[in-house]
Coordinates of C-alpha atoms and ligand atoms in Angstrom, one line a residue:
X1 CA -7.0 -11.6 -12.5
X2 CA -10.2 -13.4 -13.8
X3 CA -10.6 -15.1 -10.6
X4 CA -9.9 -12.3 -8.6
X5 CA -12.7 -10.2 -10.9
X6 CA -15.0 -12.9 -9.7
X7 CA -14.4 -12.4 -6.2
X8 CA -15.8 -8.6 -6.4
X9 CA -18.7 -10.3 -7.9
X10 CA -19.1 -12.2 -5.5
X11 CA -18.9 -9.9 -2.8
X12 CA -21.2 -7.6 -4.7
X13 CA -24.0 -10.1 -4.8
X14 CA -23.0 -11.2 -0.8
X15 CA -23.3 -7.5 0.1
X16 CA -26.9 -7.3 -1.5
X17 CA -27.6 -10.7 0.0
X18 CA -27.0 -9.9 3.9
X19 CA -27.7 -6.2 3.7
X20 CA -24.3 -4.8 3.9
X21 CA -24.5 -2.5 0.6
X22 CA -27.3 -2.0 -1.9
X23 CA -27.1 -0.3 -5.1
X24 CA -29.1 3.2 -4.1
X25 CA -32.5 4.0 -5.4
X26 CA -32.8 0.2 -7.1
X27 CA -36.3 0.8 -7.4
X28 CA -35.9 3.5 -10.0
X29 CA -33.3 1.2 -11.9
X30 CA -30.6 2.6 -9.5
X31 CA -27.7 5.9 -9.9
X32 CA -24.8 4.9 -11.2
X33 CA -22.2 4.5 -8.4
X34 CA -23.9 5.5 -5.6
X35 CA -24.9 2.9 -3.4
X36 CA -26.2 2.6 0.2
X37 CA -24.8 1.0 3.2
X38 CA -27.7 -1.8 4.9
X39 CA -28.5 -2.6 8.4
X40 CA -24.9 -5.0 8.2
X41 CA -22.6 -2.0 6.6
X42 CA -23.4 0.6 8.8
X43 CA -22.7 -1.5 11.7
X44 CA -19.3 -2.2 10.2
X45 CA -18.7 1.1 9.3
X46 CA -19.3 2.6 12.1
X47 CA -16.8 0.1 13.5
X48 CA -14.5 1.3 11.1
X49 CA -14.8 4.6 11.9
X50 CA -14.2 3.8 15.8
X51 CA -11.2 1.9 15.3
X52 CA -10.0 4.8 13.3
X53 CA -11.3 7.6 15.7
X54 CA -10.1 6.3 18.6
X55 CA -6.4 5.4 17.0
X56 CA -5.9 8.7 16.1
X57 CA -8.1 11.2 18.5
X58 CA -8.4 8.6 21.9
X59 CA -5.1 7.5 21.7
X60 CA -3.0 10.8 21.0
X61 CA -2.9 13.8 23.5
X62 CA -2.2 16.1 20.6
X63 CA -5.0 15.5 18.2
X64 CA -8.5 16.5 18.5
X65 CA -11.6 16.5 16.1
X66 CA -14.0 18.5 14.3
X67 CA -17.0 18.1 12.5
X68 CA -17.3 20.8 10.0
X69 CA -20.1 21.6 7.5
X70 CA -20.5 20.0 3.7
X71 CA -21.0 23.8 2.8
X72 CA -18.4 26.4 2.7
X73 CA -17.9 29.8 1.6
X74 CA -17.1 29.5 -2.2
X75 CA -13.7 31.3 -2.2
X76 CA -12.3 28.6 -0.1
X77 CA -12.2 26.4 -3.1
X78 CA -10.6 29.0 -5.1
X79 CA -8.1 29.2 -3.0
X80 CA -7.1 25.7 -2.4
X81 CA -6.8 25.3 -5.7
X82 CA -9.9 23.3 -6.7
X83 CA -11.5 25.6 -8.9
X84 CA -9.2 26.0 -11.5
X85 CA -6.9 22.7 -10.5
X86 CA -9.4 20.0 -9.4
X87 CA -9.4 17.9 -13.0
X88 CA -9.1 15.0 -14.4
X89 CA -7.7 15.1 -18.3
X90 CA -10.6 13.1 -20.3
X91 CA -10.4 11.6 -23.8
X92 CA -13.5 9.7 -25.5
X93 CA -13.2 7.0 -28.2
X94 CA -15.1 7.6 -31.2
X95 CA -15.7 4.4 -32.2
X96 CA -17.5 3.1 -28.9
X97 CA -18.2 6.6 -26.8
X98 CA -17.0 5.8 -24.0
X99 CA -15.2 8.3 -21.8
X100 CA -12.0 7.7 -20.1
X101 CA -9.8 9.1 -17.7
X102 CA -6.3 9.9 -20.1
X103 CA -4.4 9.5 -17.1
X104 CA -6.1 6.1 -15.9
X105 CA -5.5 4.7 -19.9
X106 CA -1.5 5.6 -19.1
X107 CA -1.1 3.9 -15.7
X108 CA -3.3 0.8 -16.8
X109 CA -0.3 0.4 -20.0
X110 CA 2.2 0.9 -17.5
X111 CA 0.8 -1.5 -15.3
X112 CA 0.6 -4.3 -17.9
X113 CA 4.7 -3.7 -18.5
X114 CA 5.0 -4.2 -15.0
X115 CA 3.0 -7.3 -14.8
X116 CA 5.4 -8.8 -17.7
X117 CA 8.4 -7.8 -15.6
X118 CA 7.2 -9.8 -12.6
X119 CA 6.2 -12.8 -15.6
X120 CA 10.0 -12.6 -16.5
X121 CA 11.6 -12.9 -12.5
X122 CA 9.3 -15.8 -12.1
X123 CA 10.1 -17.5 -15.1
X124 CA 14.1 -17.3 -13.9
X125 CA 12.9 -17.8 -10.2
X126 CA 11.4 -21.7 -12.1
X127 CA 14.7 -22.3 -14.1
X128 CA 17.7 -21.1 -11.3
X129 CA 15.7 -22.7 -8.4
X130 CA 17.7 -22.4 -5.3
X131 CA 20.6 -20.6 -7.0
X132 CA 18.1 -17.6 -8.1
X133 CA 19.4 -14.2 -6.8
X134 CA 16.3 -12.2 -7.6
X135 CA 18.1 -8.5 -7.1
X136 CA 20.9 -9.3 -9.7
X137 CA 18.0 -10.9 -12.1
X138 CA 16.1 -7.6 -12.1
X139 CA 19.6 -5.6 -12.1
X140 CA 20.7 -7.7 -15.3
X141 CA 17.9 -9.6 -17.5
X142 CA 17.8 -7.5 -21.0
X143 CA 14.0 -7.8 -20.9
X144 CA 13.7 -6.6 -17.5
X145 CA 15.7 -3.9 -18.1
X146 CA 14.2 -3.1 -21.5
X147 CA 10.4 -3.1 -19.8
X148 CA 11.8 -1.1 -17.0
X149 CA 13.4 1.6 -19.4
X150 CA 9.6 1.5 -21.1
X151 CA 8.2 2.6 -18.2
X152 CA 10.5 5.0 -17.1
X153 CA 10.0 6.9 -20.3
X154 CA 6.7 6.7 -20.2
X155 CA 6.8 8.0 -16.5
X156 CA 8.7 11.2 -17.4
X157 CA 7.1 11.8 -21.0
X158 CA 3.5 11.7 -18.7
X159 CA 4.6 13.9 -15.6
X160 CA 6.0 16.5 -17.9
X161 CA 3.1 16.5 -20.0
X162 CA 1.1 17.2 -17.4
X163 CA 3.3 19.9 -15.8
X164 CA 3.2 22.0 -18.5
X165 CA -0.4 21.2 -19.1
X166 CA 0.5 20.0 -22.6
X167 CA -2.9 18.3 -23.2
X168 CA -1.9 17.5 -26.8
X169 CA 1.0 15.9 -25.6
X170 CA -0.8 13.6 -23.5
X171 CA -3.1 12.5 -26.6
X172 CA 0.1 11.8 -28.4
X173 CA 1.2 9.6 -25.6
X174 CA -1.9 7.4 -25.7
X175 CA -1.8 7.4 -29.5
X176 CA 2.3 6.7 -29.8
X177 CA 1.9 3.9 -26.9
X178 CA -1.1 1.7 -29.3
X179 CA -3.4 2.4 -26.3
X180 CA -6.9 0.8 -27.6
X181 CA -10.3 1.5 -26.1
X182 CA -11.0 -1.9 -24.4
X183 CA -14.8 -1.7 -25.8
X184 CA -14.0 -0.9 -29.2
X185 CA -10.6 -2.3 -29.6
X186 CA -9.9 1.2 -31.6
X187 CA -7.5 3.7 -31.4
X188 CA -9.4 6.7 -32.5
X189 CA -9.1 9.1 -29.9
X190 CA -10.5 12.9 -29.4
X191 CA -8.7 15.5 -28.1
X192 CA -8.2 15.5 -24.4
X193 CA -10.1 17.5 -22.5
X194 CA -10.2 18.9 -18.4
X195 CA -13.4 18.6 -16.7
X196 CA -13.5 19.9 -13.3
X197 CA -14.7 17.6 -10.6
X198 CA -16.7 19.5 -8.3
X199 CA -20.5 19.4 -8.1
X200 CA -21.6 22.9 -7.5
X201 CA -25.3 23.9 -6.3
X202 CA -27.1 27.3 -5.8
X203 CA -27.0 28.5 -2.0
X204 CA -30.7 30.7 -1.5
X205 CA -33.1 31.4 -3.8
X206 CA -31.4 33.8 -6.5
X207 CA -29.3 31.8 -8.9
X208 CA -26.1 33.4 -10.6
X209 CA -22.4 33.2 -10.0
X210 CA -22.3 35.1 -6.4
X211 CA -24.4 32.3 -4.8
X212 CA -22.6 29.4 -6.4
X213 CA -21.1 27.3 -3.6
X214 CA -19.6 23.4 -3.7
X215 CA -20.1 20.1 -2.2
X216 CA -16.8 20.0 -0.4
X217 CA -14.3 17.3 -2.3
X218 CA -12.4 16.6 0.2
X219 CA -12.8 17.1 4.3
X220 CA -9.4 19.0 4.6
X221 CA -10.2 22.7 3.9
X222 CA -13.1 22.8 6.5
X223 CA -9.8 21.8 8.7
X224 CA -7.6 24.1 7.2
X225 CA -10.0 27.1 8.0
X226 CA -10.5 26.2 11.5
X227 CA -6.9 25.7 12.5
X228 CA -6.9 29.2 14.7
X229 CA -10.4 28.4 16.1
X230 CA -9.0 25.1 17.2
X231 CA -5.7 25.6 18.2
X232 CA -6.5 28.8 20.0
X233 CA -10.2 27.4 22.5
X234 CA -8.1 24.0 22.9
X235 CA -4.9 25.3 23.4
X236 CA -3.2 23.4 21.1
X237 CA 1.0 23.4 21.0
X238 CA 2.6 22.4 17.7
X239 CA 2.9 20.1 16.5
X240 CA -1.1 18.6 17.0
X241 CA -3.3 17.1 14.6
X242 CA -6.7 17.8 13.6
X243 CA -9.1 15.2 12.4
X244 CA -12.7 14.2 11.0
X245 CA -14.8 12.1 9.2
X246 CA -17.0 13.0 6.8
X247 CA -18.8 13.0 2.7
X248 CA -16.6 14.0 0.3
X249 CA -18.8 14.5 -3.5
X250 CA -17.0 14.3 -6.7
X251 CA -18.4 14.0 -10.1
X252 CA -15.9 11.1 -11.1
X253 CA -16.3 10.4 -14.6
X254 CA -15.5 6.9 -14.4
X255 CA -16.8 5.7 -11.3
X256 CA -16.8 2.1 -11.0
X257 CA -15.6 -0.7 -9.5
X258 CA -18.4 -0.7 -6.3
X259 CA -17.7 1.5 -3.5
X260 CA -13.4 1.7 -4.9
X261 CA -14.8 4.8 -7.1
X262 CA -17.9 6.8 -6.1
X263 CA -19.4 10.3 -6.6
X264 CA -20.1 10.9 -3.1
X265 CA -18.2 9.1 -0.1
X266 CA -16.7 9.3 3.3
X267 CA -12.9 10.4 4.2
X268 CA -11.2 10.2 7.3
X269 CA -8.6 13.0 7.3
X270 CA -6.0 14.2 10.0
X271 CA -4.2 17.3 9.6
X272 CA -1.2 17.6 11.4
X273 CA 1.0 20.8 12.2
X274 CA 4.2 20.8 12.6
X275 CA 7.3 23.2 12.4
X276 CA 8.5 24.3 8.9
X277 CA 11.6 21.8 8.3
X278 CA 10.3 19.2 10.2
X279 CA 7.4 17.9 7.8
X280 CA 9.8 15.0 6.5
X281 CA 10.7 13.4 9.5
X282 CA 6.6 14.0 10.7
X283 CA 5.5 12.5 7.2
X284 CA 8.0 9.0 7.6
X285 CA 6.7 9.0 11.3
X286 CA 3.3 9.1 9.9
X287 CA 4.0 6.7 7.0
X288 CA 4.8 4.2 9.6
X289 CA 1.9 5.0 11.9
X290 CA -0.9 4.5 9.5
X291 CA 1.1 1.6 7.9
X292 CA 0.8 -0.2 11.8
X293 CA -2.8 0.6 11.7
X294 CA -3.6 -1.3 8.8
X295 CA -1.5 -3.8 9.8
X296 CA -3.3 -4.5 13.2
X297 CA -6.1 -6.3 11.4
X298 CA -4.1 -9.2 10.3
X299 CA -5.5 -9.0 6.8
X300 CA -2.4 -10.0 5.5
X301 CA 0.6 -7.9 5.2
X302 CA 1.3 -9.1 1.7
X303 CA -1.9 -7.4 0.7
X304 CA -0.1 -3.8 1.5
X305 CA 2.8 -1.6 0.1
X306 CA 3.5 2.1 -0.3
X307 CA 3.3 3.6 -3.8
X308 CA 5.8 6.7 -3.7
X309 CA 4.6 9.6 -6.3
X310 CA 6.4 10.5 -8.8
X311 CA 4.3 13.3 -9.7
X312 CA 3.4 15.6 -6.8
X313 CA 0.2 17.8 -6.6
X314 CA 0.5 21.3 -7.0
X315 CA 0.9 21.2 -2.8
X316 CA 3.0 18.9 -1.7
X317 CA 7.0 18.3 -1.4
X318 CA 6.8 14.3 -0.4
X319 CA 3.2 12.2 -1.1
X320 CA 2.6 8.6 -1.1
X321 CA -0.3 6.0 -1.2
X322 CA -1.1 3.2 1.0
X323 CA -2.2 1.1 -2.0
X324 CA -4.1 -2.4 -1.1
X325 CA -4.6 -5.4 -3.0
X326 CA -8.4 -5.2 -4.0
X327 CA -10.0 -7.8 -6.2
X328 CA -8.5 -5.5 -9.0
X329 CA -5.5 -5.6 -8.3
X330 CA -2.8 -3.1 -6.1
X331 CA -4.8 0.5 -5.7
X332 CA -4.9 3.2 -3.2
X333 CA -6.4 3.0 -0.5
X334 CA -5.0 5.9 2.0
X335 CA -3.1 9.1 0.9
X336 CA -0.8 10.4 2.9
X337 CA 0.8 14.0 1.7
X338 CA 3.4 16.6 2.9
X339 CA 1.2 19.1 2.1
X340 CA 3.7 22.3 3.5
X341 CA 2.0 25.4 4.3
X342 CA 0.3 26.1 0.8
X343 CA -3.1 25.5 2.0
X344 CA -2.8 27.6 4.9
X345 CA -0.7 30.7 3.2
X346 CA -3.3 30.3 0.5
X347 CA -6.2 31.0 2.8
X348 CA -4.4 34.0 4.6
X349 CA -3.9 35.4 1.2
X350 CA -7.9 35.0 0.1
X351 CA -9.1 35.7 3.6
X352 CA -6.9 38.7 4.7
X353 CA -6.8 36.9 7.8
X354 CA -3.8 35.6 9.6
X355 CA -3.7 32.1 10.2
X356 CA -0.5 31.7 12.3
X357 CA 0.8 30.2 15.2
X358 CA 2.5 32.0 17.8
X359 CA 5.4 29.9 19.5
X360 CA 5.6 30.6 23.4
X361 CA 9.2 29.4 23.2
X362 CA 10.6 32.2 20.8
X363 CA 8.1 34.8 20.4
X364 CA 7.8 34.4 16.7
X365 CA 5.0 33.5 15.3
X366 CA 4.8 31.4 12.0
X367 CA 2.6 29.7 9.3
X368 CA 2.6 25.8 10.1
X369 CA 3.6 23.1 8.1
X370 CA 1.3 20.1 7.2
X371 CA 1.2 16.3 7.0
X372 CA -2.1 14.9 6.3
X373 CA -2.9 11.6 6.5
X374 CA -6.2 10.8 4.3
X375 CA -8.4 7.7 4.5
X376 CA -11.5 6.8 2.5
X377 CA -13.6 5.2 4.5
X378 CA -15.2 3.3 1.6
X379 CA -12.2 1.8 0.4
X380 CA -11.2 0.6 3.5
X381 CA -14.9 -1.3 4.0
X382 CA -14.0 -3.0 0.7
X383 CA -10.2 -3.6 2.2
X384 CA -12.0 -5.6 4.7
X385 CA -15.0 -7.6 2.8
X386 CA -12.4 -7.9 0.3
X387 CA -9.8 -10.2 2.3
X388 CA -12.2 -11.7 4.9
X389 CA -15.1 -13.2 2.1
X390 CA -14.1 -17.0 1.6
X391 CA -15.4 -19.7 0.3
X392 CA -14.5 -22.4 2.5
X393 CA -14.9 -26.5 0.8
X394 CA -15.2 -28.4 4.8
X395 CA -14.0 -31.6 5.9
X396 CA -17.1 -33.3 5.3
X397 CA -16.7 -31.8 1.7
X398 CA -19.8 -28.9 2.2
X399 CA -18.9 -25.5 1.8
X400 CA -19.3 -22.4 3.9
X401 CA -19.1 -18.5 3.0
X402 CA -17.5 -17.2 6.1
X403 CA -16.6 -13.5 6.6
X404 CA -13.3 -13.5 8.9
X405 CA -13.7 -9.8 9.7
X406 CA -11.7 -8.8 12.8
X407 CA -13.9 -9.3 15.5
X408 CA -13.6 -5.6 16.8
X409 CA -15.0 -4.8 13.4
X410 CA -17.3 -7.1 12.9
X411 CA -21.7 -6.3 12.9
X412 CA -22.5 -8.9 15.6
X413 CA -19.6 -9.7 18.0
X414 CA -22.2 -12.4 19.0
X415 CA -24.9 -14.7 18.2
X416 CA -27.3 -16.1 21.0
X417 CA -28.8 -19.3 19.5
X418 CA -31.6 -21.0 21.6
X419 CA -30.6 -25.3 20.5
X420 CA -35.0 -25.1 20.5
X421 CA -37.4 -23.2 20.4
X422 CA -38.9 -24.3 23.6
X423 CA -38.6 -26.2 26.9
X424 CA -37.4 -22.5 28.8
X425 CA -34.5 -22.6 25.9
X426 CA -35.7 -19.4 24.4
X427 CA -36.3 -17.8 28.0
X428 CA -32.9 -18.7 29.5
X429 CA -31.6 -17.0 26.3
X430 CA -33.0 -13.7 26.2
X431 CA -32.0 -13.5 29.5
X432 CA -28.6 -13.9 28.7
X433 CA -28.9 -11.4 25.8
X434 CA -30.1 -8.6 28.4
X435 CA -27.2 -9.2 30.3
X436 CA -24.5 -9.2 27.7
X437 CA -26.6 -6.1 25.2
X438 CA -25.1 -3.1 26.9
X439 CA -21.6 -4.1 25.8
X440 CA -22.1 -6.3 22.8
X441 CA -24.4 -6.0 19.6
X442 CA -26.0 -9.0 19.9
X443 CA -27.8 -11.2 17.0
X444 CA -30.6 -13.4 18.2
X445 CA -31.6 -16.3 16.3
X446 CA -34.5 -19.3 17.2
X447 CA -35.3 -20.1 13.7
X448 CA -34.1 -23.3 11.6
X449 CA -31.3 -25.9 12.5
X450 CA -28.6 -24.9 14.3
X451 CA -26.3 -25.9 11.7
X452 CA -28.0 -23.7 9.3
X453 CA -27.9 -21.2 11.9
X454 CA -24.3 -21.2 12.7
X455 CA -23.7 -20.8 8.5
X456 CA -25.9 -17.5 8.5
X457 CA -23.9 -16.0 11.6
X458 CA -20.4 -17.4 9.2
X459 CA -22.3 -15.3 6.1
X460 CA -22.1 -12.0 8.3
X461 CA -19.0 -12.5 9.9
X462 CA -20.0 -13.0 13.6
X463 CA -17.0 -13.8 15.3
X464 CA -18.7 -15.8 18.3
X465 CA -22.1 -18.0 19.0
X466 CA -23.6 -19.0 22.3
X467 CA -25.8 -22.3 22.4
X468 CA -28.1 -22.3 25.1
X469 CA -29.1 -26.3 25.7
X470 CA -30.7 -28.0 28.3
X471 CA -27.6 -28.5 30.5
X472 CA -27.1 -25.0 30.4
X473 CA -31.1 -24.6 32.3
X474 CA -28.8 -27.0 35.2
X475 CA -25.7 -25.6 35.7
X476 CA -25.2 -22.3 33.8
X477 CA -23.6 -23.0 31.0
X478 CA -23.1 -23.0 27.5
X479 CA -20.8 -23.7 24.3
X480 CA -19.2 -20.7 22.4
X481 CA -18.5 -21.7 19.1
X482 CA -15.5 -19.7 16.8
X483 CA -16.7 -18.5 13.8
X484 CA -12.8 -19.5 12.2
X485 CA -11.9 -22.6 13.6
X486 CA -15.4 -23.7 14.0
X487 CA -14.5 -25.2 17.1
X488 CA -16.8 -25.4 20.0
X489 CA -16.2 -24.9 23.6
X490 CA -18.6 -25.8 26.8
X491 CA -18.0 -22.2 29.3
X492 CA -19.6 -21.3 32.6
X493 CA -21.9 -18.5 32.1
X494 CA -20.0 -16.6 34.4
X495 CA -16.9 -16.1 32.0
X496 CA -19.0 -15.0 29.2
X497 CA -18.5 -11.4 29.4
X498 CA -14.4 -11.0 29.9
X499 CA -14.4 -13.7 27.2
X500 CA -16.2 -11.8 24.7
X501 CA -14.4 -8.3 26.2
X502 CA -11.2 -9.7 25.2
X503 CA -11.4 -11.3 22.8
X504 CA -13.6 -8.6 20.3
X505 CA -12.6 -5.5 22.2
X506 CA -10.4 -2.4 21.0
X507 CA -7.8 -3.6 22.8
X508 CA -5.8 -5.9 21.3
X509 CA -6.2 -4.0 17.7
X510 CA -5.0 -0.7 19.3
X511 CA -2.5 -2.5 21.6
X512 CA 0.9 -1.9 19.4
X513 CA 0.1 1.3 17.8
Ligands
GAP601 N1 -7.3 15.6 1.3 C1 -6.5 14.8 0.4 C2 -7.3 14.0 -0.5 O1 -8.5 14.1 -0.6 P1 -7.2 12.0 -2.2 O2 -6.0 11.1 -2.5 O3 -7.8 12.7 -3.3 O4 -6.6 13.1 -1.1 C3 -8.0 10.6 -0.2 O5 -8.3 11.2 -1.4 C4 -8.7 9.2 -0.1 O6 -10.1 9.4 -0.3 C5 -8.2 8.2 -1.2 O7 -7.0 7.6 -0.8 C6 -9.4 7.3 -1.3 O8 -9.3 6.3 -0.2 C7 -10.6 8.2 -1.0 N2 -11.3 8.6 -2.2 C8 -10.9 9.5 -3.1 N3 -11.8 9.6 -4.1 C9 -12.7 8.6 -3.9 C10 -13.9 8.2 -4.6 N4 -14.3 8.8 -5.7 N5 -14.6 7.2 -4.1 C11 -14.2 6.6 -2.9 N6 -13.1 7.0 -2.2 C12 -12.4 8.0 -2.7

């Protein structure tokens, strides 16, 4: 764990470094958590968003997008819930002040029992060897089972706690599990507390409660109150999808951990509609889906598994998370929700207006089920720094900091390096950058030695570089050099392009899905 704390570190101070992320208005000693993307993260963001765009809008008949506005009438938020539901249950320790989220304190003790679990099955994994049958092990071992009892109690004590909004309750389960402040070391707690997590603002000029509106917490109501609009100008048959990226703003209390936790930050949502009584089979289908779009960008499919919830939001009758193995261990990193037809029956109620859809097939007409599928766009940006930064000791026994984004993601698909900065080297290459800039962002480079050169492109993560020598002033053309195997190959000019096309394109990420 210490080692993997020091890779965020690490990428922290790379991000500064190359201009993917900077801590926002540093100047002024910065805001805590907010930070902004550089001229490198918005290039890989946007990326992100593209691959994710075009995955779910390009490549499905049945879904379209929207962008709606940050700003929305205020009742909406009463009636999804958000104003009296949105909180987080908060408790303070006395002894250092520091604020905590009650639930957080529960699921980081649960997760230490879990960790000694897995410390027990490799410990018999080391003294069976071969002969280890893992599934019996975990079935059998008394201290297995006793930790797995632990948390199961725990689970159940928490969840009804919270159901029945038995704050007390939840105190006494931080205080009867010996949960101590990690600053302090103390276990004197305050009362828990429930702090709403909206930021609200003043709409016009007169203050007071009428013109209180919110910064939208989540993209999925400006969806939810456009269903008829869209379904009706795009004439949309059930079940479709509707989906778009955009801010989010939540006043997290503890926001941390870089871009994993911040106050304002991008989702990308999809609604989908579907049939009443068919939102289990469309949630597994969509389980699968996004689990295939992860998987597409080879970042290791050890570094993902599904996190079933065992307590559901006030909304939903199935909900998981797509949880990812961050420098902090397993966390979410995707949501994906059966989310039935609460929001939608909850805005026909507030509204007065119908929000239903009329099926050609048997004249009735009926309020939609929904599956959402719910991406934070942040998250998945550290997902990608997170298992492509490596710090690679060479052959020759240097080291190199390489970035092995996929290349359809990546800021530069290609670096045009001139081997000097003169005899018509220069020349040759800008030409060749004019040619290739309408359907690759390009990086060009002239300055230092070409080894130093190649590291810098490894630093950002450019997946190819073109050397332009001499030879290639004779006979058109030049080496491509691969930014993981390091390996270089002499091309004709000529096959350049298709090269490139293929090999950082859409394509082969979008192929499978
Ligand atoms: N519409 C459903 C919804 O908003 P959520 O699980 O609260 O569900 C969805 O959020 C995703 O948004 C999360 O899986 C996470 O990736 C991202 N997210 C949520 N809060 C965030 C925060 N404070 N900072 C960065 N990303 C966040």
């Amino acid at each position: 764990m210490e080692q993997q704390q020091d890779l965020l570190k690490d990428i922290i101070s790379h991000s500064k470094e190359y201009g993917f992320i900077f801590p926002s208005s540093e100047i002024y000693d910065g805001l805590a958590a907010t930070y902004d993307y550089g001229q490198l993260g918005v290039e890989l963001k946007n990326n992100i968003k593209t691959y994710w765009w075009k995955a779910m809008v390009q490549m499905h008949t049945n879904i379209v997008g929207i962008d709606s506005s940050i700003f929305m009438h205020p009742t909406i938020w009463k009636a999804s819930g958000h104003v009296d539901a949105f909180n987080d249950p908060l408790i303070d320790n006395k002894d250092s002040k520091k604020r905590y989220r009650a639930d957080v304190l529960i699921e980081e003790h649960i997760e230490k029992i879990k960790v000694k679990i897995e410390k027990e099955v490799d410990k018999g994994k080391l003294k069976f060897g071969e002969a280890f049958n893992e599934v019996e092990f975990r079935q059998t071992n008394p201290n297995v089972l006793r930790n797995a009892t632990k948390i199961t109690d725990i689970e159940s004590r928490f969840k009804e706690t919270l159901s029945n909004d038995d704050l007390e309750g939840v105190r006494q389960l931080i205080i009867d599990l010996e949960i101590a402040c990690p600053i302090s070391g103390t276990k004197n707690w305050t009362d828990v507390r429930q702090f709403n997590l909206m930021f609200s603002t003043e709409m016009g000029s007169v203050a007071g409660e009428a013109s209180t509106i919110y910064l939208r917490p989540e993209t999925a109501q400006g969806i939810f109150v456009n269903f008829l609009n869209v379904q009706k100008s795009g004439r949309m048959k059930i079940p479709f999808g509707i989906a778009q990226i955009g801010k989010a703003f939540r006043n997290e209390i503890v926001a941390r951990q870089f871009i994993f936790r911040m106050r304002e930050f991008e989702q990308m949502e999809m609604q989908f509609f579907v049939e009443p009584g068919e939102e289990i089979a469309w949630y597994n289908n969509w389980k699968i889906a996004r689990e295939k779009w992860h998987k597409a960008l080879n970042l290791g499919d050890a570094n993902y598994r599904f996190h079933d919830h065992v307590k559901l939001a006030h909304y939903a009758n199935a909900a998981c998370d797509i949880e990812f193995n961050f420098p902090m261990g397993f966390k979410e990193l995707e949501g994906i929700h059966s989310r039935t037809d609460f929001d939608l029956k909850q805005h026909e109620t507030f509204s007065g207006k119908k929000l239903q859809y009329f099926d050609t097939n048997t004249n009735k007409s009926y309020v939609p089920y929904v599956v959402e599928t719910s991406l934070g766009l942040d998250r998945m940006f550290l997902s990608i720094l997170s298992a492509s930064y490596k710090n690679e000791t060479l052959e020759d026994g240097s080291s190199r900091i390489v970035l092995t984004i996929p290349p359809a993601l990546a800021p530069y698909k290609v670096a045009i390096l001139p081997l000097l900065k003169k005899d018509g080297l220069p020349e040759k290459s800008r030409e060749i950058m004019k040619e290739l800039q309408f359907d690759f962002s390009i990086q060009y480079d002239e300055k230092d030695s070409i080894g130093k050169r190649y590291r810098r492109q490894d630093a950002i993560g450019t997946p190819y570089a073109i050397t332009i020598d001499h030879q290639s002033l004779e006979d058109n053309t030049v080496t491509i050099r691969d930014r993981d195997t390091m390996e270089q190959e002499r091309v004709d000019l000529s096959t350049i392009r298709n090269f490139l096309l293929e090999k950082t394109g859409w394509n082969s990420l979008l192929l499978n899905q």
